[in-house]
XYZ file of C-alpha atoms in Angstrom:
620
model
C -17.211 37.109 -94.324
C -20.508 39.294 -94.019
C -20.239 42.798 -93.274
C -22.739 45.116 -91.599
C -23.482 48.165 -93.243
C -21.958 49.970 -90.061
C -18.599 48.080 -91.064
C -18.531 44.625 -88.852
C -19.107 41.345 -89.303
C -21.877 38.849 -88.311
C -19.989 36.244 -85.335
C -20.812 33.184 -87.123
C -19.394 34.475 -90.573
C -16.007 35.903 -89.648
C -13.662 33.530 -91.771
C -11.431 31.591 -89.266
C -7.599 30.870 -90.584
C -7.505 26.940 -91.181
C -4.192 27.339 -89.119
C -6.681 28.045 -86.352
C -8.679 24.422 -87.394
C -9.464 23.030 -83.761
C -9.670 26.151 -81.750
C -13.343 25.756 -80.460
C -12.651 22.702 -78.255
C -10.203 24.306 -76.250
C -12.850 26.374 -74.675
C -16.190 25.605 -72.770
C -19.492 25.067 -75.271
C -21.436 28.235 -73.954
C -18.591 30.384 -74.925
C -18.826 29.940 -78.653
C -21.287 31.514 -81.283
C -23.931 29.385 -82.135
C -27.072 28.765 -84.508
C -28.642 28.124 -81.075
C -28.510 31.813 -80.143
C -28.069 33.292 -83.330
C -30.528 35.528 -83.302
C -29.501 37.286 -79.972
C -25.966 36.855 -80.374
C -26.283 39.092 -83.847
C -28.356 41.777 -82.173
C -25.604 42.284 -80.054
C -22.329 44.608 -79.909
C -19.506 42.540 -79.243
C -16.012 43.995 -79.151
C -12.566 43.104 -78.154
C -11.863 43.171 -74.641
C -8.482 44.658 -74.962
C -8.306 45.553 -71.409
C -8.542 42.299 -69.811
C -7.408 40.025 -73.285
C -5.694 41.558 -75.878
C -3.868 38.269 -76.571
C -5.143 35.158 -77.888
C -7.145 33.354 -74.548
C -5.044 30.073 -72.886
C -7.807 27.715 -71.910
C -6.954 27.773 -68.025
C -6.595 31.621 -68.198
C -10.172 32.022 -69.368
C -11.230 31.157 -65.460
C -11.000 34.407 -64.389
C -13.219 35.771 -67.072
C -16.080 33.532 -66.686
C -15.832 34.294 -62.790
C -16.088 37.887 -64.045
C -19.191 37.476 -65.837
C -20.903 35.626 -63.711
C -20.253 38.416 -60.616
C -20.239 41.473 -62.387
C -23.679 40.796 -63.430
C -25.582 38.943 -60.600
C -24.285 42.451 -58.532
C -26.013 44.686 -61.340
C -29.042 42.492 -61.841
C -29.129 40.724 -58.222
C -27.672 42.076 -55.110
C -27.465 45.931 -55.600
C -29.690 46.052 -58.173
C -28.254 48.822 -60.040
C -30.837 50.275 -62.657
C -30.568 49.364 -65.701
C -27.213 48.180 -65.972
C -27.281 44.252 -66.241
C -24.311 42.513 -67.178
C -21.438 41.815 -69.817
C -21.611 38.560 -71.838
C -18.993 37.236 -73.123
C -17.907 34.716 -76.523
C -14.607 33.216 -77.282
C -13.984 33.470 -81.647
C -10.936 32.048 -83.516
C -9.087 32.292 -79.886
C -9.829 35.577 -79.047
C -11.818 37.098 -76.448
C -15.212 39.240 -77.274
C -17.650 40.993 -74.664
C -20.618 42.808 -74.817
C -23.460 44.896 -72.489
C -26.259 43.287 -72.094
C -29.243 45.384 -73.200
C -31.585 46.909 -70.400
C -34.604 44.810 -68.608
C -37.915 46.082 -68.850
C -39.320 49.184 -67.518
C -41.072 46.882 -64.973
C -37.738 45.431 -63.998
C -36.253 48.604 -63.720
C -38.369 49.973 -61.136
C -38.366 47.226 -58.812
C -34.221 46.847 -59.059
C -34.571 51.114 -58.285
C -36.407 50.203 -55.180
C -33.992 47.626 -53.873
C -30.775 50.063 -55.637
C -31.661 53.059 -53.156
C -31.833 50.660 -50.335
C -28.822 48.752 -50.681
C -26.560 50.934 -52.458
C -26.886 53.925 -50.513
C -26.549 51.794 -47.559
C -22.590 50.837 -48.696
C -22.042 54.728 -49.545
C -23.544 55.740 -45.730
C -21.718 53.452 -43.909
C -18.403 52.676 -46.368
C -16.183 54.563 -43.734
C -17.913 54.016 -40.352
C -18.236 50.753 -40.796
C -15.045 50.027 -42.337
C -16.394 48.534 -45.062
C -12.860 48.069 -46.841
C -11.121 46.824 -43.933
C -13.183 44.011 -43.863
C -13.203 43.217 -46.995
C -9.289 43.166 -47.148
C -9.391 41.196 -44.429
C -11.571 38.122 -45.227
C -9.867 38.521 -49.446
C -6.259 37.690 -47.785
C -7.581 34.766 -45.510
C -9.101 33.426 -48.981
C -5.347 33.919 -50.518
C -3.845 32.201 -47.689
C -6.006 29.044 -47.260
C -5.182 28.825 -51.468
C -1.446 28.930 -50.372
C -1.762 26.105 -48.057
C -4.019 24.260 -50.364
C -1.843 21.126 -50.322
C -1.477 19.672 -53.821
C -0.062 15.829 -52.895
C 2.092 13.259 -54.772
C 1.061 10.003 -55.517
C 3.035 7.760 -53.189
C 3.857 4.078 -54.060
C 2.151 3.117 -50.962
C -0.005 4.592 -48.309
C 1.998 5.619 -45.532
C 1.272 3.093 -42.922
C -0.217 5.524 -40.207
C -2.972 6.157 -43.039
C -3.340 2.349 -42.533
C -3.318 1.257 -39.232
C -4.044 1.299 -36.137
C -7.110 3.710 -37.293
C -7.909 3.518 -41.592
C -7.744 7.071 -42.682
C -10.871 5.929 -45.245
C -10.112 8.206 -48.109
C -6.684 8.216 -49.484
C -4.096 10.523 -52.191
C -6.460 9.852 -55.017
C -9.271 11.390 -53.039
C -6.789 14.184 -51.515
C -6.008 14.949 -55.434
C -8.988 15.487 -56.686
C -10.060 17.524 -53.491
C -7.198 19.662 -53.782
C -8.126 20.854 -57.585
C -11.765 21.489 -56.362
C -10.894 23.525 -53.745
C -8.541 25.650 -56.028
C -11.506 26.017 -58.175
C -14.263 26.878 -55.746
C -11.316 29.794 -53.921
C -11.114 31.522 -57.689
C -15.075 31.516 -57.925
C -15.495 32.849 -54.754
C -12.571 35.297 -54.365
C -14.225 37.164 -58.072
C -17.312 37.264 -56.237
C -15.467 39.240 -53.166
C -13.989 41.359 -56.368
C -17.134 42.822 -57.479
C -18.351 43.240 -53.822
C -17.715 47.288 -53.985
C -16.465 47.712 -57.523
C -19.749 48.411 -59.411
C -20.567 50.702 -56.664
C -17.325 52.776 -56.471
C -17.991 53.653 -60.392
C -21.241 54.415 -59.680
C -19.992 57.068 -57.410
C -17.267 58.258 -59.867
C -20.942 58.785 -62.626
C -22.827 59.829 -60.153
C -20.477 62.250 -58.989
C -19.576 63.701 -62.601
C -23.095 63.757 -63.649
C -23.397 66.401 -60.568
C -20.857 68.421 -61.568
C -21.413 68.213 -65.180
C -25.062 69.772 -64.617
C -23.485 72.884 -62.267
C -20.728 73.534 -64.455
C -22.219 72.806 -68.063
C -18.832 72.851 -70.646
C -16.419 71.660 -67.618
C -13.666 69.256 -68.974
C -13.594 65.605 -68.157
C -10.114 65.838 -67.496
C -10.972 68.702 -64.590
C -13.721 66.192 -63.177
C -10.937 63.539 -62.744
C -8.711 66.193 -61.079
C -11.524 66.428 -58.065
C -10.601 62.372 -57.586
C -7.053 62.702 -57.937
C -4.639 61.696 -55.218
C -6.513 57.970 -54.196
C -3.918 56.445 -51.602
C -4.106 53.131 -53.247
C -2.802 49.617 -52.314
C -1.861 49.439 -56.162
C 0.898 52.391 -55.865
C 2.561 50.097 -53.155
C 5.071 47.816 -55.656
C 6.144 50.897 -57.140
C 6.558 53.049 -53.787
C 8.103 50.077 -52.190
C 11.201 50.234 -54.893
C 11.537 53.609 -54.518
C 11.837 52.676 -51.259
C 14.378 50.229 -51.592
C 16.153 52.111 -54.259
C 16.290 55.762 -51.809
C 18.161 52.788 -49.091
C 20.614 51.660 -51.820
C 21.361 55.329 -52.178
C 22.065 56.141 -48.700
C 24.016 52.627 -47.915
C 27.052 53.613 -50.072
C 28.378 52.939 -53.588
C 29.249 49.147 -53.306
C 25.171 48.216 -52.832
C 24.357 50.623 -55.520
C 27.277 48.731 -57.948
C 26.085 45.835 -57.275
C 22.591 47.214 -58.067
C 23.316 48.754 -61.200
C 25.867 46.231 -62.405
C 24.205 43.786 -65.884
C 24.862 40.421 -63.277
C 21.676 38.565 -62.705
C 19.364 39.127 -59.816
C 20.460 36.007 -58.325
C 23.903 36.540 -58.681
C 23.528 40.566 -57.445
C 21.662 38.983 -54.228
C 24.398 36.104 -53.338
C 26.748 39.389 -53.727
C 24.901 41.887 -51.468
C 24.700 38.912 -48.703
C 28.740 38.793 -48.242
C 28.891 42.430 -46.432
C 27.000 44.334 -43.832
C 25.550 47.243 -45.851
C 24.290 44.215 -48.502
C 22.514 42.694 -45.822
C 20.833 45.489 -44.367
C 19.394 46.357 -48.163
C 18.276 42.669 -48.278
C 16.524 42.429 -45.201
C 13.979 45.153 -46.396
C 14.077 43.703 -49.984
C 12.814 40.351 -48.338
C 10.240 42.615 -46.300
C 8.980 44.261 -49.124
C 8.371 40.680 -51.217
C 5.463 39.688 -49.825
C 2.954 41.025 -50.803
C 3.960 43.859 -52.577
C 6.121 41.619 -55.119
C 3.159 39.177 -55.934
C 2.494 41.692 -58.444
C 1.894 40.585 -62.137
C 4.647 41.628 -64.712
C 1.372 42.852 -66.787
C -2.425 42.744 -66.450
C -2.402 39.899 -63.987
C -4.909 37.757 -66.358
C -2.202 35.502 -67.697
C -0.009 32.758 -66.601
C 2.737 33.880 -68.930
C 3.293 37.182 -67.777
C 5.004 36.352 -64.544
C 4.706 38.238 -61.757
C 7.789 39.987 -59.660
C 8.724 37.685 -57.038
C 9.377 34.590 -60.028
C 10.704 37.443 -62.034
C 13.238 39.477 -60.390
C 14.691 40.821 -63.777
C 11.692 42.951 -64.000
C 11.800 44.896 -60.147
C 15.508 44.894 -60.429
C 15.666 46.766 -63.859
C 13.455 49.490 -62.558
C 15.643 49.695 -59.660
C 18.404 50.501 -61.958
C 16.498 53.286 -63.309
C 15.245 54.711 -60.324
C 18.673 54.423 -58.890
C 19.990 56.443 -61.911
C 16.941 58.896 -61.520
C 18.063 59.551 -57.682
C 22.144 60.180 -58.877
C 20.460 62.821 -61.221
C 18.404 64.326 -58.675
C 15.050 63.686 -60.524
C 11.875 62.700 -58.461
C 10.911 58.742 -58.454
C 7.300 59.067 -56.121
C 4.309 60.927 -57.172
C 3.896 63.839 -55.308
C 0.864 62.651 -53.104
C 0.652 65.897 -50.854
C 1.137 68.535 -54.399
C -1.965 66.451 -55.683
C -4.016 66.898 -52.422
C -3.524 70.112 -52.305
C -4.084 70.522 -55.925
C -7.213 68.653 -56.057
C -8.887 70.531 -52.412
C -7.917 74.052 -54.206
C -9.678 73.280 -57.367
C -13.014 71.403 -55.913
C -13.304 74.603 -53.305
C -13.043 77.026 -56.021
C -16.002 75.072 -57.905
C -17.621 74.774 -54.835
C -17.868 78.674 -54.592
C -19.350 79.055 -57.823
C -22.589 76.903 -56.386
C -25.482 79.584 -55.954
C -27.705 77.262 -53.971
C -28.198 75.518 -50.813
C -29.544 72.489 -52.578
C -26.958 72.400 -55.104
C -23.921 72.679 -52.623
C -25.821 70.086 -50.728
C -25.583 67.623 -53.725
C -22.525 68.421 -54.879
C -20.806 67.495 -51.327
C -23.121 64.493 -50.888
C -21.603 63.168 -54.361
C -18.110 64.424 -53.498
C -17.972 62.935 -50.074
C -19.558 59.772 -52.026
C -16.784 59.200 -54.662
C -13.998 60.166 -52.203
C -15.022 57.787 -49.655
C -15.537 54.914 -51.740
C -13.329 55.450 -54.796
C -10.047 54.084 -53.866
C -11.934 50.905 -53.612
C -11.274 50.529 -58.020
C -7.779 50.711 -57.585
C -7.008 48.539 -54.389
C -9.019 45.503 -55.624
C -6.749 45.533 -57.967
C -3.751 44.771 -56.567
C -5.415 42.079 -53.737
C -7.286 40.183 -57.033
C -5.524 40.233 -60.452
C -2.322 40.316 -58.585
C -1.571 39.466 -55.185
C -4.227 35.947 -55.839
C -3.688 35.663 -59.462
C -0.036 34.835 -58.390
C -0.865 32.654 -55.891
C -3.209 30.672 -58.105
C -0.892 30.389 -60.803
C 1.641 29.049 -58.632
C -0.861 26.738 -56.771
C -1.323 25.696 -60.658
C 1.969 25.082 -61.690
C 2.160 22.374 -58.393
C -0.855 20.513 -60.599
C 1.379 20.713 -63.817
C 4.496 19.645 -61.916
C 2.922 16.322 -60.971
C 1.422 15.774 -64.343
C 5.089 16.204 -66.333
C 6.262 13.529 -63.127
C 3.739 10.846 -64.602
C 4.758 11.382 -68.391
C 1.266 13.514 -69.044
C 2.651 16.588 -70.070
C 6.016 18.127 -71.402
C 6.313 21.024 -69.382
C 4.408 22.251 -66.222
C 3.178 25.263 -67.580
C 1.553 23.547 -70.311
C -1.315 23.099 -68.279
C -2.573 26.155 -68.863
C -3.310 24.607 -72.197
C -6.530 22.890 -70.746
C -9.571 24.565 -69.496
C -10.823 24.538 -66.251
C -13.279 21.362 -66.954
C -10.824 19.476 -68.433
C -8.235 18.979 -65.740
C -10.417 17.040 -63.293
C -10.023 14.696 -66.329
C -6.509 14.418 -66.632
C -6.797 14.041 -62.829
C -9.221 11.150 -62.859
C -7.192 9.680 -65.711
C -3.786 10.112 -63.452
C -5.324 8.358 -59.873
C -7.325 5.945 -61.809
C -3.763 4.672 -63.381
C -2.089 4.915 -59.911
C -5.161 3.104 -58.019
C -4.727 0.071 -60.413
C -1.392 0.023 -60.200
C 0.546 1.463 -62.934
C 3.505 3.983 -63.071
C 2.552 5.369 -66.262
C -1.323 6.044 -67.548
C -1.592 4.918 -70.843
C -3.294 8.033 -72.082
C -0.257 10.128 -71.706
C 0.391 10.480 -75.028
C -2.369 11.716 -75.477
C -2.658 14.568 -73.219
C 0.787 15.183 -74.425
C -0.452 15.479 -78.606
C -3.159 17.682 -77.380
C -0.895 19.778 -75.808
C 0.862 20.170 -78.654
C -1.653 21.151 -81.193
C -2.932 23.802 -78.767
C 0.347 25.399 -78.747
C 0.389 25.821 -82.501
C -3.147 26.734 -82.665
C -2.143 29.757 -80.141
C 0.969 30.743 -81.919
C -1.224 31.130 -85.322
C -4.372 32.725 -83.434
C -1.414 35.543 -82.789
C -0.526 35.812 -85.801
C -4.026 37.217 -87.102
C -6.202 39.974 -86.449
C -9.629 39.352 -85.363
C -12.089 42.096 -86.121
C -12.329 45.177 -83.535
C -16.093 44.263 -83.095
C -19.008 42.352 -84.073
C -22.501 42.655 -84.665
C -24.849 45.506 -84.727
C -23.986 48.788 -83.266
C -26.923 50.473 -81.435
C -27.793 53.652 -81.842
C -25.995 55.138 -78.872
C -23.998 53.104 -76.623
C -25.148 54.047 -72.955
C -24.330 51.398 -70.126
C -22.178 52.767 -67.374
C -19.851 50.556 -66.745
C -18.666 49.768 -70.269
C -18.919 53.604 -71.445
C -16.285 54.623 -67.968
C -14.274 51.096 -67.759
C -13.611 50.261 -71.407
C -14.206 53.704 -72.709
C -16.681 52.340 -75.739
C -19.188 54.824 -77.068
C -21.055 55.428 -80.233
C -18.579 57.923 -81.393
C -15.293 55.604 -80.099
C -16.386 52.724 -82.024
C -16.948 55.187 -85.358
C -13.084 55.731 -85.140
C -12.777 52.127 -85.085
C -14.715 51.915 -88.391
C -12.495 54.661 -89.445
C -9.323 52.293 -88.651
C -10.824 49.241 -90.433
C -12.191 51.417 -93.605
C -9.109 53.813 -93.610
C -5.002 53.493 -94.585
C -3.374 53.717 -91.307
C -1.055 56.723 -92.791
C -3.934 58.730 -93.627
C -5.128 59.451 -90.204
C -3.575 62.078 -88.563
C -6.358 62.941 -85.987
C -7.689 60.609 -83.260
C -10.178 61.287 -80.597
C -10.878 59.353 -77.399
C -11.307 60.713 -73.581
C -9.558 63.530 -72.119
C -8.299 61.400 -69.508
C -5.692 63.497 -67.951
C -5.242 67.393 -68.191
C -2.610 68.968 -69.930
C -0.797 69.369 -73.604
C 2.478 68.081 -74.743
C 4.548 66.845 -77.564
C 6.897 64.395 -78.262
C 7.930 61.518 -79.924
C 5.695 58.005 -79.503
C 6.573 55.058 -77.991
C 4.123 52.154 -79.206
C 4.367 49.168 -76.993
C 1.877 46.183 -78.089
C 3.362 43.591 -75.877
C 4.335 42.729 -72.126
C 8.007 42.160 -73.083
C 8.244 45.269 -75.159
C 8.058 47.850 -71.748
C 11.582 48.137 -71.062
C 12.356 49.855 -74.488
C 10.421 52.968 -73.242
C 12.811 55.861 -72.606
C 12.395 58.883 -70.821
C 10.472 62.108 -72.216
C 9.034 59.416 -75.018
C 4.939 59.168 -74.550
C 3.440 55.736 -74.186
C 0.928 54.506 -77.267
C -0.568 51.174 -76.139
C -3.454 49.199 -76.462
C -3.672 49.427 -71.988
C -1.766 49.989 -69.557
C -1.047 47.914 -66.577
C -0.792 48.387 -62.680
C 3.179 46.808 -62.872
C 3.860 49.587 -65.173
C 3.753 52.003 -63.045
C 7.641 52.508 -62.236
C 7.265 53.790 -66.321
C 5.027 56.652 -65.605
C 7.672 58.530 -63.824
C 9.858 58.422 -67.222
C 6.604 59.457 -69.522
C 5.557 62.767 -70.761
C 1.682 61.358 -71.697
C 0.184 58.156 -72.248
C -2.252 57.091 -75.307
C -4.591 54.204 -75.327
C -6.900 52.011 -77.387
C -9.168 50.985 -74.911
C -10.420 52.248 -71.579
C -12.602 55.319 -69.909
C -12.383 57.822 -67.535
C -12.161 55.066 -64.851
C -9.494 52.744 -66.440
C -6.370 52.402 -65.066
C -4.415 54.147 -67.268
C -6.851 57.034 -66.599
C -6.397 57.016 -62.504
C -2.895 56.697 -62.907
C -1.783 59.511 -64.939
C -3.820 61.872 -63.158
C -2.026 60.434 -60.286
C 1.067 61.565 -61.945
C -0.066 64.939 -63.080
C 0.796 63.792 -67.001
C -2.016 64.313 -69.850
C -3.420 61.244 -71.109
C -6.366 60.112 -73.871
C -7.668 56.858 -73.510
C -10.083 55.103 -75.012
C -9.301 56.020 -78.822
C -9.742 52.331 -80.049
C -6.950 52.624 -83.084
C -4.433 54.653 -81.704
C -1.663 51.280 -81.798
C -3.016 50.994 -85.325
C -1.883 54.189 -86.945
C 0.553 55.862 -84.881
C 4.670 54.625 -85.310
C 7.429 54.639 -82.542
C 9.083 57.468 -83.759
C 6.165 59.797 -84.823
C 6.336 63.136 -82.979
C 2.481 63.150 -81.987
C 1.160 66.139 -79.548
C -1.553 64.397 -76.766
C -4.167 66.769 -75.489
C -5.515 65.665 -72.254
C -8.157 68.292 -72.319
C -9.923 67.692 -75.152
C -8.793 63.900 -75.638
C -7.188 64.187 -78.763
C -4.021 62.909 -80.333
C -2.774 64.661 -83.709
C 0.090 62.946 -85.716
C 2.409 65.981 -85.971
C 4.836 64.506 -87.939
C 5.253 60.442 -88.758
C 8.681 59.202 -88.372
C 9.288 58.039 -92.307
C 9.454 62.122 -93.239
């Protein structure tokens, strides 16, 4: 492997396990590094993406992503025109997933996208509210998810039924209604990421925009205090968690026997057949089934992959945090964020800034921006929930109907293992399935095959987990300045010199890491490092949260944190939002943090000058 003298390798000479031998045809062509594009590819930063895939990428799962790319940028470059943002490219290596800016247009480009940018753009911010911008878009994003619910996915019958037939031929039969029903999965995911990105890039705009303002009036102020002036978003994505506190504060009031049953170690299954043989059960179930859909199509962890699950297809992860928050209430401890004490919080501390302003024209542009980023902000987080989770479920589940069918013919083992296959090579086992069944045969005689390939994926996934890619790739400009991947994934110039520091350095000898000062405030305590999905339920109360991101189904866990710690993300990431939400400190964005910090250490988080110091590891 060739290393760059700023510590990362070239793509195409990273040094692939041979345990990994077959990886590159699980994914499309234009996703791996090539001699074809060598040249640009190298010139490039490329880094993890350890926001939306920290895990080695399942074929089918890489959908979402290229729907990303291909939205996120035609809205920078394209539609609003935002100058001189672009768009994020992305490459698949050894399984795992890499993205990175693309570098500015020309200064000729630039102007023209300005001229179209202050059109268009400013157009949204005007109007966001009056027009109801958000409304709308809810609106048309859940008729998307519906017609994807009702997307029928048929069986393969033995014969036509006869009123197909006669008196009037239908003219296109299953084989056709197969194929048709995969297309039109496919063409819904496209077009619900381009609904996605319809106000996204805009609503960060308004966050920089906003914190440029106030950075210039106030030089020195604190990121941390900037976030405070956007705190208290009533979001869409603080509805699962609300909803169970909810349903928890019922179980409370309807008497001991529901909250038995609730807290007893029986199944979720088994604790609902319970609850349904007595009144007060009942009652708790009927807003339990109310509260389902949508707010439990919510993904047990980013919402990007298949295997996560979401809550309504696994109950043992809504129920558990009903325990707790059950457990919270008999101890007289708060389970909501207090949305009014965060108000009230945020309106003192932007009008005592706002009296500071000496100018007309400055209070002017410091309301215009405020107004801006209040208007359209909650727009980051309520996507969220509609997209990665609400539809992600859906299409999974639309997905596993596809898999179902293929394990019925012999062509796969188990339903999920269709996830194994990307999106262009499904219409194949498809067309290999009908063109069996149209000439008559039970079995296709490829279905071994499928079957082998299946196979081999798996073990090519389980060893892709089993090493660790490099943090980045390729050359690291001089000063890493796009918007969206400075606030979003929290990459700068100095972020990625801490990841040098992590690859050059022994993990014990760091005692000092710096990233964004997220979320105000200092504390201390003892770390809680959680890499994986099914690793959240060891976090205990008081304990603060060290993990590579955090997730929008985590958020029953903030009310048990004292701080949270992240590898990746910015001032906009989730993590971010949501502890400020919470009033708890929070640094995100410190690329190594996962790396070099135990469960155990006591480590002391300051959210106001986003920086974590290793007070004591847990080995002394």
């Amino acid at each position: 492997m060739v290393v760059l003298g700023n510590g990362f390798p070239k793509p195409l000479e990273v040094e692939i396990p041979k345990e990994l031998e077959g990886w590159e045809e699980m994914y499309p062509p234009h996703y791996i590094f090539s001699e074809e594009r060598k040249e640009w590819e190298e010139r490039q930063f490329w880094y993890l993406d350890k926001i939306h895939a920290p895990d080695p990428m399942y074929p089918f799962d890489l959908i979402f992503h290229e729907a990303w790319q291909i939205a996120l940028a035609q809205y920078n470059t394209r539609v609003f025109c935002i100058p001189p943002a672009q768009g994020v490219a992305q490459r698949i290596l050894g399984c795992y997933f890499y993205i990175c800016a693309v570098e500015p247009p020309s200064e000729e480009t630039i102007k023209k996208k300005a001229e179209l940018f202050q059109k268009r753009a400013f157009w949204v911010f005007q109007n966001y509210k009056s027009e109801n911008l958000y409304e709308k878009w809810e609106k048309k994003f859940r008729e998307l998810g519906e017609y994807v619910k009702n997307i029928e996915v048929p069986d393969l019958p033995t014969f036509e039924p006869e009123e197909r037939v006669i008196p009037e031929p239908r003219g296109y039969y299953s084989s056709y209604d197969l194929m048709e029903a995969y297309d039109k999965l496919i063409d819904a995911i496209f077009k619900a990421w381009q609904y996605h990105f319809q106000y996204l890039n805009l609503s960060y705009l308004a966050y920089l925009t906003f914190a440029d303002v106030v950075r210039k009036l106030f030089p020195g102020i604190s990121e941390s205090t900037i976030g405070k002036m956007v705190a208290g978003a009533d979001v869409v994505m603080f509805r699962p968690q609300e909803e169970l506190a909810k349903l928890a504060r019922l179980a409370i009031s309807l008497g001991g026997r529901v909250v038995g049953i609730l807290k007893s170690d029986k199944s979720p299954e088994e604790k609902i057949e319970e609850l349904k043989t007595f009144p007060e059960g009942r009652e708790w179930l009927r807003d339990f089934d109310e509260a389902k859909d949508p707010w439990f199509y919510v993904s047990c962890g980013s919402g990007w992959f298949h295997y996560e699950g979401s809550w309504i297809n696994t109950l043992e992860v809504p129920f558990s945090y009903l325990k707790s928050y059950i457990e919270m209430l008999e101890k007289g401890e708060t389970i909501e964020r207090d949305i009014d004490e965060i108000h009230k919080a945020r309106e003192k501390l932007v009008e005592e800034y706002r009296k500071l302003i000496k100018t007309d024209e400055d209070r002017k542009a410091f309301d215009e921006a405020y107004k801006m980023v209040r208007d359209i902000y909650d727009y980051a987080e309520n996507h969220l929930f509609w997209v990665e989770h609400w539809f992600h479920t859906i299409v999974f589940e639309k997905m596993r109907e596809f898999g179902r069918l293929f394990v019925r013919y012999g062509m796969l083992n188990e339903e999920d293992d269709i996830f194994l296959f990307n999106r262009f090579e499904i219409p194949m086992i498809i067309e290999d399935l009908v063109t069996a069944w149209a000439l008559g045969e039970n079995v296709p005689p490829r279905a071994e095959y499928w079957k082998r390939k299946a196979e081999k994926r798996k073990k090519i996934l389980e060893a892709a987990r089993n090493w660790t890619p490099p943090p980045a790739l390729g050359t690291v400009p001089e000063e890493i300045a796009e918007p969206f991947t400075v606030m979003l994934w929290g990459i700068t110039s100095e972020k990625v010199s801490e990841w040098i520091k992590g690859v050059t350095y022994h993990p014990e000898e760091v005692t000092e890491i710096k990233g964004f000062a997220a979320s105000a405030g200092v504390i201390e305590g003892k770390a809680r490092v959680i890499r994986f999905l099914d690793e959240i339920d060891q976090v205990q109360e008081g304990e603060i949260l060290v993990c590579p991101n955090t997730n929008p189904s985590w958020a029953p866990v903030f009310t048990k944190i004292k701080a949270a710690v992240t590898d990746i993300g910015g001032l906009t990431s989730h993590a971010a939002i949501v502890c400020r939400e919470y009033g708890i400190p929070a640094v995100t964005g410190t690329g190594i943090a996962t790396q070099v910090i135990k469960t155990g250490d006591i480590i002391r988080v300051d959210g106001d000058k986003g920086v974590v110091t290793i007070v004591k590891r847990v080995e002394e």
